[in-house]
Structures are given as structure tokens and as C-alpha cells.
Amino acid sequence: MIRSFTRRNGRITAGQERALASLWPHYGVNLEGILDLNTLFGRSAEKHLEIGFGMGDTLVTMAQSHPEHDYLGIDVYRPGTGHLLLQIAEAQLTNVRVISGDVVDFLQDNLSSPCLDAVYLFFPDPWSKKRHHKRRLVQAHFMTLLAQRMTSGSSFHVATDWENYAEHMLDVLDASPDFIKSTIPKRPLTKFEQRGRRLGHGVWDFFYQRN
Ligand SMILES: C[S@@+](CC[C@H](N)C(=O)[O-])C[C@H]1O[C@@H](n2cnc3c(N)ncnc32)[C@H](O)[C@@H]1O
């Protein structure tokens, strides 16, 4: 299977390692079979998913601003996952759960019926070389799978700083029978975006609704 990431063994701090060991039991989700998200959070509330949270800052900001929603974050990056766990504990957030793994597997194996009310995909790896374009997450087959897990009227917010990927995203989303283009809401600035801004990169945001 073609993955949208390579296993980066980025430097992990002692604090992040400790967080992965001690805080995972509190906020981490161990994936076995189909998840019932209301049971996982212990309440019935809107369920929002951030795909590829990186260091997790945006997810924490969103969860703090909207205590009435429940937030799931998924990434494969261990240092970032440790960092996010530390932030959740520090802010004493009760509406965030963390998943470590590939979102494609998660959507296929651990969710069944439409249960996601909002999905965020901020600055997915652009895979800029043409021969790597097949690794990009936003593809017709991925959007079909994601749409199957999204409730009617739910939203999909995606952003990139890579123009060619932005064009590709538009092609895929406009061709999808499952999504309708809508007005872009405000969102927090992400870590990755801040670095791009310093380098003078443009940013393209798209916002769609599940029909
Ligand atoms: C360029 S970073 C952006 C991080 C963050 N959203 C930001 O804007 O600062 C992309 C992130 O997506 C994660 N990622 C890539 N493919 C993924 C997948 N299939 N499932 C989960 N996470 C993935 C990477 O590990 C990385 O942390």
C-alpha cells in the first residue's frame, strides 16, 4: 500500500517520551475493532477529527475554544504525539483523544457508520515531486472513504501552502459527488504554516460540506 508518510525518527525529548508512557493511558486511543465515539468521550457531542496534527497546537487551540465539541487527533509522528499529550494534560482538557496511526487504516478499520461532524486537514505533506504525487492524501479514493465516515452537513477544512497541491485538491473535491464548496471559516495558524509564512509561502484554504 502507498502511504502518505515516511517513518521519521525525529528527535524525541525525554519529556515527550515520558508523556507517551504516562499520559497515553489517559488520552490515547488503543485501536481494536469499531469505535463508538460517544462511549469513548463519555457523552454525546459533535465529533471533530484533525488529520496530521503535527505538534498538536492547533488541535489544543480548537478544543479550548470549543469545549462543547469532542476532538480526535491522529498522526504517526511520535514526538508530536508526546508534545500533544503534554499540552492536553497541562490545559486539563477533557474533550481531546489521541490516535497514533495512519488515518487511512483508522477510517477503514475503526469507524463504520457516519460519525464525524467536522474534519480538518491542515498542511498535509505536499509530496512535491511528480513521481510522489500518488502519496498525497487528498485523492478521489481517500475522499470517498472519508465521506463515508462523515455525517450529512458535516464539514471538511483543508489547507496547503503548495500551489500545485491546491490545484489538485480543487480538482478532486470539485469532482466529488459527496462534497459541496462552502464559505471558509476562520482557523488558528498552524506550526507548519508559521514556518512557511516566514519563507514567504502562499496559503490556500478550502472548505466543503458533506451533502
Ligand atoms: C506537514 S505536517 C503538518 C502538521 C500540522 N497540521 C501543521 O500544520 O503544523 C503533516 C503531518 O501529517 C502527518 N501525516 C501524514 N500522513 C498521515 C497519515 N496517513 N495519517 C496520519 N497522519 C499523517 C505527518 O506525520 C505530519 O505530522
mmCIF file of C-alpha atoms and ligand atoms in Angstrom:
data_model
loop_
_atom_site.group_PDB
_atom_site.id
_atom_site.type_symbol
_atom_site.label_atom_id
_atom_site.label_comp_id
_atom_site.label_asym_id
_atom_site.label_seq_id
_atom_site.Cartn_x
_atom_site.Cartn_y
_atom_site.Cartn_z
ATOM 1 C CA MET A 1 0.000 0.000 0.000
ATOM 2 C CA ILE A 2 1.188 3.519 -0.822
ATOM 3 C CA ARG A 3 1.465 5.560 2.398
ATOM 4 C CA SER A 4 1.251 9.345 2.673
ATOM 5 C CA PHE A 5 4.183 9.482 5.111
ATOM 6 C CA THR A 6 7.605 8.023 5.727
ATOM 7 C CA ARG A 7 8.536 6.894 9.211
ATOM 8 C CA ARG A 8 10.547 9.836 10.509
ATOM 9 C CA ASN A 9 12.527 9.075 13.605
ATOM 10 C CA GLY A 10 12.627 12.736 14.570
ATOM 11 C CA ARG A 11 14.357 13.661 17.781
ATOM 12 C CA ILE A 12 12.133 12.984 20.728
ATOM 13 C CA THR A 13 12.692 14.739 24.036
ATOM 14 C CA ALA A 14 12.754 12.953 27.379
ATOM 15 C CA GLY A 15 9.580 14.830 28.355
ATOM 16 C CA GLN A 16 7.771 13.650 25.218
ATOM 17 C CA GLU A 17 8.873 10.042 25.848
ATOM 18 C CA ARG A 18 7.630 10.260 29.425
ATOM 19 C CA ALA A 19 4.334 11.738 28.233
ATOM 20 C CA LEU A 20 3.862 8.865 25.777
ATOM 21 C CA ALA A 21 4.332 6.405 28.636
ATOM 22 C CA SER A 22 2.389 8.144 31.421
ATOM 23 C CA LEU A 23 -0.314 10.154 29.634
ATOM 24 C CA TRP A 24 -1.201 7.739 26.840
ATOM 25 C CA PRO A 25 -3.464 5.680 29.180
ATOM 26 C CA HIS A 26 -5.476 8.868 29.877
ATOM 27 C CA TYR A 27 -5.811 10.401 26.428
ATOM 28 C CA GLY A 28 -4.592 7.799 23.910
ATOM 29 C CA VAL A 29 -6.941 5.552 21.981
ATOM 30 C CA ASN A 30 -5.936 1.914 21.606
ATOM 31 C CA LEU A 31 -7.378 0.761 18.339
ATOM 32 C CA GLU A 32 -9.283 -2.507 18.453
ATOM 33 C CA GLY A 33 -12.314 -3.007 16.251
ATOM 34 C CA ILE A 34 -15.009 -0.427 15.610
ATOM 35 C CA LEU A 35 -15.015 2.556 17.981
ATOM 36 C CA ASP A 36 -18.134 4.078 19.458
ATOM 37 C CA LEU A 37 -17.125 7.722 19.740
ATOM 38 C CA ASN A 38 -19.810 8.712 22.245
ATOM 39 C CA THR A 39 -18.654 5.896 24.554
ATOM 40 C CA LEU A 40 -15.028 6.953 24.051
ATOM 41 C CA PHE A 41 -15.736 10.523 25.207
ATOM 42 C CA GLY A 42 -18.479 9.562 27.637
ATOM 43 C CA ARG A 43 -21.004 11.970 26.153
ATOM 44 C CA SER A 44 -22.976 12.783 23.049
ATOM 45 C CA ALA A 45 -21.417 15.841 21.356
ATOM 46 C CA GLU A 46 -20.152 16.820 17.924
ATOM 47 C CA LYS A 47 -17.093 14.797 16.958
ATOM 48 C CA HIS A 48 -14.274 16.603 15.146
ATOM 49 C CA LEU A 49 -11.200 14.895 13.634
ATOM 50 C CA GLU A 50 -7.862 16.552 12.901
ATOM 51 C CA ILE A 51 -5.764 14.512 10.468
ATOM 52 C CA GLY A 52 -1.988 15.011 10.826
ATOM 53 C CA PHE A 53 -1.944 17.264 13.904
ATOM 54 C CA GLY A 54 1.873 17.588 13.799
ATOM 55 C CA MET A 55 2.840 19.107 17.172
ATOM 56 C CA GLY A 56 -0.834 19.385 18.179
ATOM 57 C CA ASP A 57 -1.020 23.125 18.904
ATOM 58 C CA THR A 58 -3.933 23.772 16.533
ATOM 59 C CA LEU A 59 -5.905 20.879 17.962
ATOM 60 C CA VAL A 60 -5.431 22.186 21.508
ATOM 61 C CA THR A 61 -6.475 25.700 20.477
ATOM 62 C CA MET A 62 -9.633 24.412 18.794
ATOM 63 C CA ALA A 63 -10.509 22.151 21.744
ATOM 64 C CA GLN A 64 -10.026 25.009 24.215
ATOM 65 C CA SER A 65 -12.203 27.332 22.133
ATOM 66 C CA HIS A 66 -14.977 24.756 21.774
ATOM 67 C CA PRO A 67 -15.433 22.754 24.972
ATOM 68 C CA GLU A 68 -18.866 21.746 23.647
ATOM 69 C CA HIS A 69 -17.211 19.622 20.888
ATOM 70 C CA ASP A 70 -15.114 16.467 21.168
ATOM 71 C CA TYR A 71 -11.805 16.351 19.288
ATOM 72 C CA LEU A 72 -9.910 13.370 17.925
ATOM 73 C CA GLY A 73 -6.418 13.885 16.576
ATOM 74 C CA ILE A 74 -4.465 11.385 14.508
ATOM 75 C CA ASP A 75 -0.812 11.367 13.451
ATOM 76 C CA VAL A 76 2.058 8.938 13.047
ATOM 77 C CA TYR A 77 4.688 11.343 14.401
ATOM 78 C CA ARG A 78 5.761 10.241 17.891
ATOM 79 C CA PRO A 79 7.497 13.428 19.121
ATOM 80 C CA GLY A 80 4.413 15.441 18.111
ATOM 81 C CA THR A 81 2.131 12.945 19.824
ATOM 82 C CA GLY A 82 4.151 13.251 23.033
ATOM 83 C CA HIS A 83 4.023 17.033 22.758
ATOM 84 C CA LEU A 84 0.248 16.984 22.270
ATOM 85 C CA LEU A 85 -0.278 14.709 25.292
ATOM 86 C CA LEU A 86 1.692 17.156 27.456
ATOM 87 C CA GLN A 87 -0.410 20.076 26.233
ATOM 88 C CA ILE A 88 -3.696 18.242 26.859
ATOM 89 C CA ALA A 89 -2.658 17.426 30.428
ATOM 90 C CA GLU A 90 -1.397 20.954 31.083
ATOM 91 C CA ALA A 91 -4.636 22.525 29.827
ATOM 92 C CA GLN A 92 -6.672 19.825 31.618
ATOM 93 C CA LEU A 93 -8.725 19.201 28.509
ATOM 94 C CA THR A 94 -11.377 16.517 28.742
ATOM 95 C CA ASN A 95 -12.566 16.788 25.131
ATOM 96 C CA VAL A 96 -9.460 15.511 23.272
ATOM 97 C CA ARG A 97 -8.354 11.948 22.451
ATOM 98 C CA VAL A 98 -5.230 10.994 20.537
ATOM 99 C CA ILE A 99 -4.696 8.293 17.946
ATOM 100 C CA SER A 100 -1.303 7.113 16.754
ATOM 101 C CA GLY A 101 -1.508 5.637 13.268
ATOM 102 C CA ASP A 102 -2.347 6.049 9.611
ATOM 103 C CA VAL A 103 -5.679 7.797 9.057
ATOM 104 C CA VAL A 104 -6.466 5.513 6.115
ATOM 105 C CA ASP A 105 -6.312 2.423 8.349
ATOM 106 C CA PHE A 106 -8.246 4.226 11.085
ATOM 107 C CA LEU A 107 -11.111 5.239 8.783
ATOM 108 C CA GLN A 108 -11.254 1.770 7.244
ATOM 109 C CA ASP A 109 -10.871 -0.388 10.339
ATOM 110 C CA ASN A 110 -12.064 1.608 13.354
ATOM 111 C CA LEU A 111 -15.036 3.663 12.207
ATOM 112 C CA SER A 112 -18.064 2.313 10.435
ATOM 113 C CA SER A 113 -21.131 4.487 10.136
ATOM 114 C CA PRO A 114 -21.048 8.260 9.528
ATOM 115 C CA CYS A 115 -19.921 9.716 12.876
ATOM 116 C CA LEU A 116 -17.625 12.689 12.122
ATOM 117 C CA ASP A 117 -19.154 16.171 12.194
ATOM 118 C CA ALA A 118 -16.033 18.050 11.099
ATOM 119 C CA VAL A 119 -12.683 17.031 9.600
ATOM 120 C CA TYR A 120 -9.554 19.202 9.472
ATOM 121 C CA LEU A 121 -6.556 18.536 7.254
ATOM 122 C CA PHE A 122 -4.061 21.337 7.696
ATOM 123 C CA PHE A 123 -0.898 21.312 5.581
ATOM 124 C CA PRO A 124 -0.737 17.644 4.624
ATOM 125 C CA ASP A 125 2.684 16.593 3.291
ATOM 126 C CA PRO A 126 2.724 18.094 -0.240
ATOM 127 C CA TRP A 127 4.826 15.392 -1.930
ATOM 128 C CA SER A 128 6.055 17.973 -4.402
ATOM 129 C CA LYS A 129 7.854 15.695 -6.871
ATOM 130 C CA LYS A 130 5.618 14.414 -9.633
ATOM 131 C CA ARG A 131 6.630 10.797 -9.094
ATOM 132 C CA HIS A 132 5.469 11.137 -5.466
ATOM 133 C CA HIS A 133 2.049 12.676 -6.200
ATOM 134 C CA LYS A 134 0.417 9.283 -5.647
ATOM 135 C CA ARG A 135 1.405 9.572 -1.979
ATOM 136 C CA ARG A 136 -0.727 12.675 -1.467
ATOM 137 C CA LEU A 137 -3.557 12.114 0.975
ATOM 138 C CA VAL A 138 -6.167 14.090 -0.954
ATOM 139 C CA GLN A 139 -7.178 11.686 -3.723
ATOM 140 C CA ALA A 140 -10.587 10.646 -5.032
ATOM 141 C CA HIS A 141 -10.487 7.251 -3.240
ATOM 142 C CA PHE A 142 -9.468 8.823 0.081
ATOM 143 C CA MET A 143 -12.247 11.421 -0.139
ATOM 144 C CA THR A 144 -14.782 8.659 -0.868
ATOM 145 C CA LEU A 145 -13.663 6.768 2.247
ATOM 146 C CA LEU A 146 -13.693 9.923 4.372
ATOM 147 C CA ALA A 147 -17.153 10.886 3.083
ATOM 148 C CA GLN A 148 -18.480 7.505 4.255
ATOM 149 C CA ARG A 149 -17.489 8.396 7.835
ATOM 150 C CA MET A 150 -18.872 11.953 7.759
ATOM 151 C CA THR A 151 -22.380 12.922 8.783
ATOM 152 C CA SER A 152 -24.667 14.770 6.411
ATOM 153 C CA GLY A 153 -23.950 18.514 6.647
ATOM 154 C CA SER A 154 -20.530 17.954 8.245
ATOM 155 C CA SER A 155 -17.535 19.995 7.118
ATOM 156 C CA PHE A 156 -14.091 19.370 5.637
ATOM 157 C CA HIS A 157 -11.480 22.123 6.001
ATOM 158 C CA VAL A 158 -8.189 21.638 4.159
ATOM 159 C CA ALA A 159 -5.234 23.997 3.755
ATOM 160 C CA THR A 160 -1.932 23.817 1.908
ATOM 161 C CA ASP A 161 0.970 26.110 1.086
ATOM 162 C CA TRP A 162 1.830 24.233 -2.089
ATOM 163 C CA GLU A 163 0.093 25.682 -5.158
ATOM 164 C CA ASN A 164 0.208 22.557 -7.269
ATOM 165 C CA TYR A 165 -1.343 20.523 -4.422
ATOM 166 C CA ALA A 166 -4.003 23.221 -4.002
ATOM 167 C CA GLU A 167 -4.951 22.844 -7.674
ATOM 168 C CA HIS A 168 -5.080 19.076 -7.256
ATOM 169 C CA MET A 169 -7.262 19.403 -4.125
ATOM 170 C CA LEU A 170 -9.714 21.600 -6.010
ATOM 171 C CA ASP A 171 -9.896 19.130 -8.912
ATOM 172 C CA VAL A 172 -10.545 16.204 -6.545
ATOM 173 C CA LEU A 173 -13.079 17.986 -4.343
ATOM 174 C CA ASP A 174 -14.987 19.691 -7.143
ATOM 175 C CA ALA A 175 -15.298 16.337 -8.940
ATOM 176 C CA SER A 176 -16.547 14.556 -5.802
ATOM 177 C CA PRO A 177 -20.292 13.899 -5.681
ATOM 178 C CA ASP A 178 -20.131 13.912 -1.853
ATOM 179 C CA PHE A 179 -18.952 17.476 -1.182
ATOM 180 C CA ILE A 180 -20.238 20.988 -1.867
ATOM 181 C CA LYS A 181 -17.982 24.050 -1.708
ATOM 182 C CA SER A 182 -18.817 26.463 1.102
ATOM 183 C CA THR A 183 -17.601 29.667 2.779
ATOM 184 C CA ILE A 184 -14.237 29.328 4.507
ATOM 185 C CA PRO A 185 -14.359 29.935 8.270
ATOM 186 C CA LYS A 186 -11.501 31.297 10.383
ATOM 187 C CA ARG A 187 -8.969 28.831 11.783
ATOM 188 C CA PRO A 188 -5.901 29.017 14.040
ATOM 189 C CA LEU A 189 -2.487 29.495 12.403
ATOM 190 C CA THR A 190 -0.603 26.163 12.437
ATOM 191 C CA LYS A 191 3.062 25.498 13.339
ATOM 192 C CA PHE A 192 3.893 24.372 9.831
ATOM 193 C CA GLU A 193 2.173 27.426 8.382
ATOM 194 C CA GLN A 194 4.147 29.814 10.591
ATOM 195 C CA ARG A 195 7.398 28.437 9.170
ATOM 196 C CA GLY A 196 6.031 28.721 5.612
ATOM 197 C CA ARG A 197 4.973 32.318 6.210
ATOM 198 C CA ARG A 198 8.480 33.253 7.264
ATOM 199 C CA LEU A 199 9.665 31.785 3.950
ATOM 200 C CA GLY A 200 7.045 33.825 2.075
ATOM 201 C CA HIS A 201 4.809 30.883 1.077
ATOM 202 C CA GLY A 202 1.202 31.477 -0.037
ATOM 203 C CA VAL A 203 -1.658 29.600 1.641
ATOM 204 C CA TRP A 204 -4.741 28.047 0.045
ATOM 205 C CA ASP A 205 -7.732 27.116 2.213
ATOM 206 C CA PHE A 206 -10.748 25.141 1.030
ATOM 207 C CA PHE A 207 -13.943 24.400 2.894
ATOM 208 C CA TYR A 208 -16.529 21.861 1.778
ATOM 209 C CA GLN A 209 -19.691 20.411 3.228
ATOM 210 C CA ARG A 210 -20.775 16.805 3.093
ATOM 211 C CA ASN A 211 -24.079 16.661 1.299
HETATM 212 C C1 LIG B 1 3.461 18.916 7.093
HETATM 213 S S1 LIG B 1 2.890 18.248 8.600
HETATM 214 C C2 LIG B 1 1.668 19.433 9.131
HETATM 215 C C3 LIG B 1 1.373 19.346 10.599
HETATM 216 C C4 LIG B 1 0.306 20.312 11.157
HETATM 217 N N1 LIG B 1 -1.000 20.061 10.590
HETATM 218 C C5 LIG B 1 0.695 21.766 10.946
HETATM 219 O O1 LIG B 1 0.116 22.413 10.056
HETATM 220 O O2 LIG B 1 1.603 22.251 11.661
HETATM 221 C C6 LIG B 1 1.893 16.849 8.084
HETATM 222 C C7 LIG B 1 1.590 15.864 9.210
HETATM 223 O O3 LIG B 1 0.720 14.828 8.720
HETATM 224 C C8 LIG B 1 1.114 13.594 9.272
HETATM 225 N N2 LIG B 1 0.598 12.526 8.397
HETATM 226 C C9 LIG B 1 0.960 12.285 7.111
HETATM 227 N N3 LIG B 1 0.281 11.246 6.612
HETATM 228 C C10 LIG B 1 -0.546 10.804 7.613
HETATM 229 C C11 LIG B 1 -1.482 9.736 7.699
HETATM 230 N N4 LIG B 1 -1.705 8.929 6.663
HETATM 231 N N5 LIG B 1 -2.134 9.551 8.860
HETATM 232 C C12 LIG B 1 -1.895 10.369 9.928
HETATM 233 N N6 LIG B 1 -1.015 11.407 9.901
HETATM 234 C C13 LIG B 1 -0.339 11.618 8.745
HETATM 235 C C14 LIG B 1 2.636 13.699 9.341
HETATM 236 O O4 LIG B 1 3.187 12.801 10.276
HETATM 237 C C15 LIG B 1 2.825 15.159 9.767
HETATM 238 O O5 LIG B 1 2.868 15.304 11.169
#
